[in-house]
Coordinates of C-alpha atoms in Angstrom, one line a residue:
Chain P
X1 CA 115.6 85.1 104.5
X2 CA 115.4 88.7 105.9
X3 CA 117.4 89.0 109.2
X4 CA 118.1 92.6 110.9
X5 CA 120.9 92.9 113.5
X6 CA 121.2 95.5 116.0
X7 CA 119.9 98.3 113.5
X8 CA 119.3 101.8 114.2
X9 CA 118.1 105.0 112.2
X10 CA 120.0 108.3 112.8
X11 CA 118.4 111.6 111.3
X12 CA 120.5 114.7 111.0
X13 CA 117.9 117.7 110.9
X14 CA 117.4 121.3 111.1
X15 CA 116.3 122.8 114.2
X16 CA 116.4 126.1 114.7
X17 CA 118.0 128.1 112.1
X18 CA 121.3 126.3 110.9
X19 CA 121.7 124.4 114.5
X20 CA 122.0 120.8 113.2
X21 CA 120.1 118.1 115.7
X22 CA 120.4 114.0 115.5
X23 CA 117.4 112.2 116.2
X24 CA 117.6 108.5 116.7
X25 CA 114.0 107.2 115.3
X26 CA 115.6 103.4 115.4
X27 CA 117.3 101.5 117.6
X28 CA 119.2 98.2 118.4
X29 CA 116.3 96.6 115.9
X30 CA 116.2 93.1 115.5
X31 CA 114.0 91.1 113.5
X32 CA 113.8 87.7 111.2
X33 CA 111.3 87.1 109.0
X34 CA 112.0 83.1 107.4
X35 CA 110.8 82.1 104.3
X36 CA 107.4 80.7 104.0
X37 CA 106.5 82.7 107.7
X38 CA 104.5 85.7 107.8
X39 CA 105.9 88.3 110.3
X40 CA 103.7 91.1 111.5
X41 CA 105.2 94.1 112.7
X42 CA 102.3 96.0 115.2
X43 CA 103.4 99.3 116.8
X44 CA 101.7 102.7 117.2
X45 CA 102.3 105.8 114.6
X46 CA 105.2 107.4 114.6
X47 CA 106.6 104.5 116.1
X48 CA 109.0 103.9 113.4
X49 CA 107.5 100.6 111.5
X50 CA 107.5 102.0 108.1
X51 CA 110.8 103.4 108.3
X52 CA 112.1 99.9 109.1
X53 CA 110.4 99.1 105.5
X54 CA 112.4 101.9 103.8
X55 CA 115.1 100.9 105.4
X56 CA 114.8 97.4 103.7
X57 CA 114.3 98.5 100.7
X58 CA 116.9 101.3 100.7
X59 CA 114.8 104.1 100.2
X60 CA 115.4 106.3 103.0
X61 CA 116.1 110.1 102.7
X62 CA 119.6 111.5 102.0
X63 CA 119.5 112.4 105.7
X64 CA 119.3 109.6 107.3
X65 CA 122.0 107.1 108.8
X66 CA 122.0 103.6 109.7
X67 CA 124.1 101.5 111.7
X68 CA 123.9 97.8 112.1
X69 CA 123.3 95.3 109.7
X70 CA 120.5 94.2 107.0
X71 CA 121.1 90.5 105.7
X72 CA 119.2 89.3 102.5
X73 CA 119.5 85.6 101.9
X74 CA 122.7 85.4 103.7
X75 CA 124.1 88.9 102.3
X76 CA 124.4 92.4 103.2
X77 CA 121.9 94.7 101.6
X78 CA 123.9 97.3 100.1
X79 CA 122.8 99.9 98.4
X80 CA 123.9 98.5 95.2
X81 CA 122.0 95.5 96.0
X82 CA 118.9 97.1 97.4
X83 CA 118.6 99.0 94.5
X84 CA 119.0 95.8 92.2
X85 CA 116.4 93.4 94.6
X86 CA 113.8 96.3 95.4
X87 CA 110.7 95.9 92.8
X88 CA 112.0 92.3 92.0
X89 CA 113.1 89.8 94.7
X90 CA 112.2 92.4 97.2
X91 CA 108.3 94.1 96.2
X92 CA 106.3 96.4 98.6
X93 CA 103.1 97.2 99.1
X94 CA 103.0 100.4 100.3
X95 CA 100.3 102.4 102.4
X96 CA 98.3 104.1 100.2
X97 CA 97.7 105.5 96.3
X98 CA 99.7 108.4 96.4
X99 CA 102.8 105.7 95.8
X100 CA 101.6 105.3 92.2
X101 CA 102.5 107.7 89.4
X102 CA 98.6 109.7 89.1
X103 CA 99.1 110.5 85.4
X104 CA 99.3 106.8 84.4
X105 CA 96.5 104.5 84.2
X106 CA 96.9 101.9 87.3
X107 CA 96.4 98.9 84.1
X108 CA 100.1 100.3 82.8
X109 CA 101.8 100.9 85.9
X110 CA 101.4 97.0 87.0
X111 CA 102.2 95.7 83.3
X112 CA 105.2 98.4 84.2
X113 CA 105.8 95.9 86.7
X114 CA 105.4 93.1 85.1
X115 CA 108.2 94.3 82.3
X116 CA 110.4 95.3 85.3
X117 CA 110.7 92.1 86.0
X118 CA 111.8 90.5 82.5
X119 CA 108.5 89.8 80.7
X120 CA 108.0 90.9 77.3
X121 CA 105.0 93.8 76.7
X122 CA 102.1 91.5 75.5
X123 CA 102.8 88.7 78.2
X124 CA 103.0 91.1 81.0
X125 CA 99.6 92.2 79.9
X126 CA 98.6 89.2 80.0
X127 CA 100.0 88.6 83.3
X128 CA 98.4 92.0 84.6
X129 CA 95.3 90.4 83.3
X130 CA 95.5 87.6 85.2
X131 CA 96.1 89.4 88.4
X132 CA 93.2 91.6 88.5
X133 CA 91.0 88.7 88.1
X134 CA 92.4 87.0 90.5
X135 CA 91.9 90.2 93.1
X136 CA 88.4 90.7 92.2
X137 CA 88.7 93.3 89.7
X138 CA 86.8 94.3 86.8
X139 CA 89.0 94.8 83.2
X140 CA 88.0 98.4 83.2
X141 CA 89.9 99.1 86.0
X142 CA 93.2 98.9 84.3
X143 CA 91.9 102.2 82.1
X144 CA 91.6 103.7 85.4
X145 CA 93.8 106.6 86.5
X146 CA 94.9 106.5 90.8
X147 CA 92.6 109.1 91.8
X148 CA 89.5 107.3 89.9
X149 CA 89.5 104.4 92.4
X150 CA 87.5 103.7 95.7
X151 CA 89.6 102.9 99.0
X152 CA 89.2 98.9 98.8
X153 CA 89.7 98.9 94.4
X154 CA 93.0 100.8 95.3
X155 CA 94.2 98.7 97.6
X156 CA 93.5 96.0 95.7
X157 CA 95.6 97.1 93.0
X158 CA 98.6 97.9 95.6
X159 CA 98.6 94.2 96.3
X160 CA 97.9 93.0 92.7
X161 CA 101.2 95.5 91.8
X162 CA 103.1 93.4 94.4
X163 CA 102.4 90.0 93.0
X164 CA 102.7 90.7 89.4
X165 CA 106.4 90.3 90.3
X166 CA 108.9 87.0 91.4
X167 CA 109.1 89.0 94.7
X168 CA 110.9 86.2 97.2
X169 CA 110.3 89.0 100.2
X170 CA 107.1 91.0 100.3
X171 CA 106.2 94.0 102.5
X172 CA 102.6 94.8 103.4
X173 CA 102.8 98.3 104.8
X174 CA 99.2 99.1 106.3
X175 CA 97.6 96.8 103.6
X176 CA 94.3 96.8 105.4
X177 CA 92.9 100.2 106.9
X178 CA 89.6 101.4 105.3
X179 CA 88.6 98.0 103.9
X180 CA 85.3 96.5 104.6
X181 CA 86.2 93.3 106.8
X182 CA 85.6 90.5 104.0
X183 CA 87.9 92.2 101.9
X184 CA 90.7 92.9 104.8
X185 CA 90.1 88.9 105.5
X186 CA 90.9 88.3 101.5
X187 CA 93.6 90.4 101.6
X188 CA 95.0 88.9 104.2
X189 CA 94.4 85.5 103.1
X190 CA 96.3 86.7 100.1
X191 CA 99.6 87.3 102.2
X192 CA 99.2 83.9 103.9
X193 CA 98.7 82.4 100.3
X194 CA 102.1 83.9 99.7
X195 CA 103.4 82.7 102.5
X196 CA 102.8 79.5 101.9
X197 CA 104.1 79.7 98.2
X198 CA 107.8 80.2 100.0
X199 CA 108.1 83.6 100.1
X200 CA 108.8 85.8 103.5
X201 CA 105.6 87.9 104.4
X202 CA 106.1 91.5 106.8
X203 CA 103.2 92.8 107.8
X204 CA 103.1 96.1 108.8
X205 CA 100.5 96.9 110.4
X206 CA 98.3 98.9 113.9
X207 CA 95.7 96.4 113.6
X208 CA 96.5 93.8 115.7
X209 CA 93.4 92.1 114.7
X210 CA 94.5 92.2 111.4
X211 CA 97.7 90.5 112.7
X212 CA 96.8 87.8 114.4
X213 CA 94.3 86.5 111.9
X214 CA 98.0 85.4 109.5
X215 CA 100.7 86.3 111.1
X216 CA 102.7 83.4 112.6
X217 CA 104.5 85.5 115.1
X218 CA 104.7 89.2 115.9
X219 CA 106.5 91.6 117.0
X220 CA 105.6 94.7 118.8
X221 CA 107.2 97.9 118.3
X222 CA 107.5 101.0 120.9
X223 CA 109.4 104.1 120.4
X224 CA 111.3 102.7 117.4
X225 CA 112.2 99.0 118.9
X226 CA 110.6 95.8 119.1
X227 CA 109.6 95.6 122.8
X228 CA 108.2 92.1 122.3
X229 CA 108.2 89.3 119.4
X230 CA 105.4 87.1 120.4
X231 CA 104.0 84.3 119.3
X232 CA 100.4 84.8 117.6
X233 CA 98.7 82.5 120.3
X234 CA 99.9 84.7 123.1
X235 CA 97.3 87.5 122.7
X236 CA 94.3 85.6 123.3
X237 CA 96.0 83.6 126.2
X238 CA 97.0 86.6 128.2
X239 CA 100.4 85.3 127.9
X240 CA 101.7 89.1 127.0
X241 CA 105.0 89.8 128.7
X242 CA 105.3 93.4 127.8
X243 CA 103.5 96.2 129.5
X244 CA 103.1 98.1 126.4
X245 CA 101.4 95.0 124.3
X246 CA 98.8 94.9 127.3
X247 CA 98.1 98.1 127.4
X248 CA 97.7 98.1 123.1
X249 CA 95.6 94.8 123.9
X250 CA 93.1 96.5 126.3
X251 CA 92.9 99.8 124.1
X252 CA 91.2 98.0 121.0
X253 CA 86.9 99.1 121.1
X254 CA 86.2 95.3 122.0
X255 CA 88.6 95.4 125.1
X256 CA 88.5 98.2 127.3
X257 CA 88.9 101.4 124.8
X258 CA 91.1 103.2 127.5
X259 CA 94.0 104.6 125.6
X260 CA 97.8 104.1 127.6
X261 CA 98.8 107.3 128.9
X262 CA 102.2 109.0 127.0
X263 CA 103.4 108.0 123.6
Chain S
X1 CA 68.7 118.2 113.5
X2 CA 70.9 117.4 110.6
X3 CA 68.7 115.2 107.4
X4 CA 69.3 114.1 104.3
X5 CA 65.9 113.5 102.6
X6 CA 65.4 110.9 99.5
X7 CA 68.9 112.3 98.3
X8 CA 70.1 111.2 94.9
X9 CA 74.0 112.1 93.2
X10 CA 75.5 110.9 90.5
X11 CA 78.6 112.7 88.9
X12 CA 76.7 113.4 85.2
X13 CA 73.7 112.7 83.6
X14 CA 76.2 109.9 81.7
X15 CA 77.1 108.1 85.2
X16 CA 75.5 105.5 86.7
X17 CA 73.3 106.4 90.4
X18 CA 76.2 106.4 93.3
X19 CA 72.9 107.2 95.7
X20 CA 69.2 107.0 94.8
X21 CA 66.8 107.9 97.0
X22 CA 68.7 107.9 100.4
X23 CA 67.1 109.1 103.7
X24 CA 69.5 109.5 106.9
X25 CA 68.7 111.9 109.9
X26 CA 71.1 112.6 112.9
X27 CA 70.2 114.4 116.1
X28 CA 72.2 117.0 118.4
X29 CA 74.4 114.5 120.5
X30 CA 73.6 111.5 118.9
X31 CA 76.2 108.9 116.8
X32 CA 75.2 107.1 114.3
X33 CA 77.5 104.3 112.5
X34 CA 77.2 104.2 108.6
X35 CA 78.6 101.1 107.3
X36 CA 78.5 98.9 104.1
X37 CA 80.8 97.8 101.0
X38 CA 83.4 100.0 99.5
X39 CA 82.0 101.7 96.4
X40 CA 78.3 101.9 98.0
X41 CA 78.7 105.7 98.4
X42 CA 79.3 105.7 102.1
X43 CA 82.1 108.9 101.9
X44 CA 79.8 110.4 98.6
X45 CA 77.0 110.8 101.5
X46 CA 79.9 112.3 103.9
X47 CA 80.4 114.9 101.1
X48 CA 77.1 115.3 100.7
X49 CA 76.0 116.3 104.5
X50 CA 79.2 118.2 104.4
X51 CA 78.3 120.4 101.7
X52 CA 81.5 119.3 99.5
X53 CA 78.7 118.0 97.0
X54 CA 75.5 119.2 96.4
X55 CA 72.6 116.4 95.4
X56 CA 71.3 115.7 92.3
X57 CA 68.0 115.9 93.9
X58 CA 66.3 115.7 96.9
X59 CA 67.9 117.8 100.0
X60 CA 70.1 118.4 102.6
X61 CA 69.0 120.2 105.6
X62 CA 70.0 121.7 108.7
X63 CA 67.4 122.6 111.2
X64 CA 65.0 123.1 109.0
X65 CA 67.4 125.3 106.7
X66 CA 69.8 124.0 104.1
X67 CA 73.2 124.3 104.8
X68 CA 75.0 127.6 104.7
X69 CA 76.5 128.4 100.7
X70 CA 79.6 130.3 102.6
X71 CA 81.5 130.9 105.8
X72 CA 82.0 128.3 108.2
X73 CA 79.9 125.1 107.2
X74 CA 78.6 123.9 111.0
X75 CA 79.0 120.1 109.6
X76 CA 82.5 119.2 109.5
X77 CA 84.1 116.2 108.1
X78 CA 87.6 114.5 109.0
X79 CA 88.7 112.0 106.7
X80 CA 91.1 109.4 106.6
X81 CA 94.1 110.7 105.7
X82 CA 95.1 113.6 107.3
X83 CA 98.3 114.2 104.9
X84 CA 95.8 115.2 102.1
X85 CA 93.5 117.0 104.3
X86 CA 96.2 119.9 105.8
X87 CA 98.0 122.2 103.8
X88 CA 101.9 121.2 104.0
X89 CA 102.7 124.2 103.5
X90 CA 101.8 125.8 106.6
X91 CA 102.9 125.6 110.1
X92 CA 100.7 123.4 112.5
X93 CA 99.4 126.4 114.4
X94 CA 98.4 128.1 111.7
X95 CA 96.2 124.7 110.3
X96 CA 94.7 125.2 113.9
X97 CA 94.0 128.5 113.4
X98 CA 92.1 127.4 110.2
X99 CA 88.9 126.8 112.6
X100 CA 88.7 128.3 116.2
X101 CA 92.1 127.8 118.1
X102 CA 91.5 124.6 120.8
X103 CA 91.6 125.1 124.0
X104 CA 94.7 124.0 126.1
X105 CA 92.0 121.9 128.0
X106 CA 91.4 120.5 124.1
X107 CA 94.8 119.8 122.8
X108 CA 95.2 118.2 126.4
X109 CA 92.8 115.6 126.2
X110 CA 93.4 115.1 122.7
X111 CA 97.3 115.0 123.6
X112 CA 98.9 117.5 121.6
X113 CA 102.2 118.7 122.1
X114 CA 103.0 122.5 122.5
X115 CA 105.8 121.8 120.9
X116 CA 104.4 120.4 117.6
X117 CA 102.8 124.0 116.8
X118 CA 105.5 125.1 115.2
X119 CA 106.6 122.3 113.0
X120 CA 104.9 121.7 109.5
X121 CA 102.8 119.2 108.8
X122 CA 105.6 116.5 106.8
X123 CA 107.5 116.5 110.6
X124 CA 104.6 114.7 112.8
X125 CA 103.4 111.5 111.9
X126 CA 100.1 110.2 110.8
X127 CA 98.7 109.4 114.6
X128 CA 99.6 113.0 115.4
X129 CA 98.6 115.0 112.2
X130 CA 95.4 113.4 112.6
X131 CA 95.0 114.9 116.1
X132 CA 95.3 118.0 114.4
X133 CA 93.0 117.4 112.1
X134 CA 90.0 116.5 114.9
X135 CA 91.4 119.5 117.3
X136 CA 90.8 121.8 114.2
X137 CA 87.2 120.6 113.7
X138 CA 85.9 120.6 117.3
X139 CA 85.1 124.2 118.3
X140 CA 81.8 125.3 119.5
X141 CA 80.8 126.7 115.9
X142 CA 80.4 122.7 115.0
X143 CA 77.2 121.3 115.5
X144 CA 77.7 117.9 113.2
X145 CA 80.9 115.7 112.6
X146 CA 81.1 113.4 109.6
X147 CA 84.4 110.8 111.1
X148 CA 85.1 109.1 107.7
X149 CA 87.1 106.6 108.7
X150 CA 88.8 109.0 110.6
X151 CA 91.3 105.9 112.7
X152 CA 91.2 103.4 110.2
X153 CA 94.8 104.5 109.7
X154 CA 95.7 104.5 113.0
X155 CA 97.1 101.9 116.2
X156 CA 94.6 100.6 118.7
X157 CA 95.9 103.3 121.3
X158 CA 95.7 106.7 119.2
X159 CA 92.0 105.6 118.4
X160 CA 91.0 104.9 121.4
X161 CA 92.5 108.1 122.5
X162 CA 91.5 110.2 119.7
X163 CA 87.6 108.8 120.3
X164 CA 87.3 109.8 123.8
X165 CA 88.3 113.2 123.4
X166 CA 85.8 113.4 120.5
X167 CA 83.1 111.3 122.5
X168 CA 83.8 113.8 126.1
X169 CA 83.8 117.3 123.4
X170 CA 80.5 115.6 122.1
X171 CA 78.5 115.1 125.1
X172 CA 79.4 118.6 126.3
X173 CA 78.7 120.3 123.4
X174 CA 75.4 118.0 121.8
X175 CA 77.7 117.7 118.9
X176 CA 76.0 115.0 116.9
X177 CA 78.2 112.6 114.8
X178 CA 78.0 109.8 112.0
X179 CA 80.7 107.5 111.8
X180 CA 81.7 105.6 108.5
X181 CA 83.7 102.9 109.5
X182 CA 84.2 99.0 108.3
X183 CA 85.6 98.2 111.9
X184 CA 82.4 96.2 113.3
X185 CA 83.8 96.4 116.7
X186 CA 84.4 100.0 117.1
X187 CA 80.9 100.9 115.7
X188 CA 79.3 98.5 117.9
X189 CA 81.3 100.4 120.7
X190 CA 81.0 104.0 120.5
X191 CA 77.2 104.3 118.4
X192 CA 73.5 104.6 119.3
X193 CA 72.5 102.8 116.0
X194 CA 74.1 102.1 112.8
X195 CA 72.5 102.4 109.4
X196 CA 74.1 100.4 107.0
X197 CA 74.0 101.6 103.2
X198 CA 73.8 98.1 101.4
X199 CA 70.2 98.2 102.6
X200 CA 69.7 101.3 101.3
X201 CA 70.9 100.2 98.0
X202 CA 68.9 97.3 97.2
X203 CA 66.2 99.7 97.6
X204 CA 68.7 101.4 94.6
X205 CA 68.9 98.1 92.6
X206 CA 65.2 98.3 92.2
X207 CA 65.0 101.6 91.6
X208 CA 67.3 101.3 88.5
X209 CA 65.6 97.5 87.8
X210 CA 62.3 99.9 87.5
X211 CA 63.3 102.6 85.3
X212 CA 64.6 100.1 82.3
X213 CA 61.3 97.9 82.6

């Protein structure tokens, strides 16, 4: 569904003054997520994981280049296509509340969606409706504004916005931190429940925890490149091949809590 | 000692209870976990022993005294997000300077860059802002540390990095800290005991239960 060949990120910044400098933040990338499979991408901050997700969806910044290519059911992604797939065939579900527009209830912003993708008003409502009962929340909610939720609520919306859609592709950027662990484990079970509808799950994520619990393989990312795509099963058989991946293994509390040395 | 006796807060007199009645005491160099549901009022209680809130009644004190109106509060909170919590507007040393500059030994251990001290804020990523955030908090003036959910955002490696500079700076410095996290595992790794707040608030349920009988 999504494939990624030999991609890389360029930025052209300001260093000093008007001295221009490139920084590469991505490179030689590749990555396939199939329909029907969840994909989680695990990596440290900073690493260059939610990038990869901009990059998808064509919403980089004006100084950024990319080489390589992005294939969308057997097409380029162009930027005339991104910008026709992204919030349709391609939805996101990005890392926190401060994506959503804070003078709009969230209740409009996901019937927003909802009209986005082709429904009329009253059955988007409906649809929107429909959603946040199926995530747990209360109908008052949708008079809420962004800033009025609590940490799990507002995640719960993010995801709710995502499915209101026909998305084919979904991106799950960070859609767990902060959440009490029944409701990471529903959220989760959410993405796999998408998965198994047909569509193509990435999961972006640090928690490898969180990864393993859906994700039918994963791929590790260092310094803005997969080091390692593994299959889920390899973590708890020690079957790591990658220095890094061990080291991010043994630094989780119930390992060994020794953080790896350089970044 | 830093305690929080039979505190209560709601927002108005027109919203419901977010805390009733809540008792929580943490000693020099001790860490206490504080757990429970989202919406239970774990961060409100944060705020609270911070001094961002003040209670609707009962009291927050500080050995003995309650906490200071002005100046630097010695209770210090880092929350999740350090995007929100530094101004982006201002170059990372001065954020630093916000609290008592860190020690080289400090931004060492905690594995910050020289070089990041003059970029602004939008330039280092979420692992390494946050970095900032703790560095700016742990100076000798801070006696308490509220950590609300201070690596839930962050990889495996940064928090295990990030915790053992903060564990090491505690232990020298009887720095006592509460942790509100959901992540069982960490909480079971790094605390003495951990209260957890949907106990306290089925002593709130009846509370409420009581007053419309």
């Amino acid at each position: 569904m999504l494939s990624v060949e030999n991609f890389s990120v360029t930025f052209t910044m300001y260093d000093r003054g008007l001295v221009q400098k490139q920084l590469t933040v991505i490179t030689d990338l590749d990555l396939e997520v199939r329909a029907g499979e969840v994909v989680a991408v695990v990596g440290s901050s900073g690493s260059g994981k939610s990038l990869l997700a901009h990059a998808v969806l064509g919403i980089l910044p004006a100084n950024a280049e990319t080489s390589g290519r992005i294939l969308f059911q057997g097409e380029p992604l162009s930027a005339a296509r991104c910008q026709a797939l992204r919030g349709r065939a391609i939805a996101l579900i990005p890392q926190s509340i401060g994506y959503l527009d804070p003078l709009m209830t969230v209740g409009a912003q996901v019937c927003r969606v909802g009209q986005l993708n082709g429904l009329a008003k009253p059955a988007a409502k409906l649809v929107m409706l429909e959603t946040f009962k199926r995530y747990n929340l209360a109908s008052e909610v949708q008079h809420l504004y962004p800033f009025q939720l609590s940490g799990g609520m507002a995640r719960r919306v993010l995801v709710a916005m995502a499915v209101v859609g026909q998305a084919e592709l979904v991106i799950a950027d960070e859609p767990t931190p902060g959440l009490h662990p029944d409701v990471v484990t529903e959220t989760l079970n959410h993405l796999r429940e998408l998965a198994s509808e047909g569509k193509g799950v990435m999961l972006i994520t640090h928690d490898i925890e969180a990864a393993l619990q859906i994700a039918d393989r994963v791929a590790v990312f260092y310094a803005g490149t997969t080091v390692e795509i593994a299959a889920a099963s390899d973590f708890a058989n020690g079957k790591l091949r990658h220095p890094y991946t061990q080291a991010l293994w043994r630094a989780l509390p119930q390992h060994d809590f020794i953080p790896v040395a350089g970044d | 000692m830093l305690i929080a006796d039979q505190v209560c807060f709601r927002y108005s007199p027109r919203h419901p209870w977010v805390l009733h009645q809540v008792n929580l005491e943490v000693t020099p160099a001790e860490v206490v976990g504080l757990q429970g549901p989202s919406g239970f009022g774990k961060t409100t209680l944060g705020k609270l022993l911070a001094g961002y809130l003040t209670p609707t009644q009962g009291c927050i004190t500080l050995a003995g005294k309650p906490l200071p109106p002005q100046g630097y509060c010695p209770v210090q909170m880092v929350f999740q997000s350090p995007e929100s919590a530094i101004n982006p507007r201002w170059r990372i040393a001065k954020v630093l300077q916000e609290g008592q500059f860190p020690s080289l030994d400090l931004q060492a251990r905690l594995g910050i860059h020289s070089g990041w001290l003059d970029r602004f804020p939008h330039e280092l990523s979420g692992g390494e802002l946050q970095r900032i955030a703790v560095a700016r908090v742990l100076n000798p003036q801070t006696r308490y540390l509220i950590a609300d959910e201070m690596t839930a955002m962050l990889d495996a490696n940064t928090q295990a990095l990030i915790w053992q500079a903060v564990l090491a700076h505690a232990a020298q410095h009887r720095l006592g800290i509460l942790v509100i996290s959901h992540e069982a595992a960490l909480l079971r790794r790094i605390c003495h005991r951990v209260v957890d707040l949907s106990d306290a608030n089925t002593i709130r349920a009846q509370a409420s239960a009581s007053e419309r009988a």
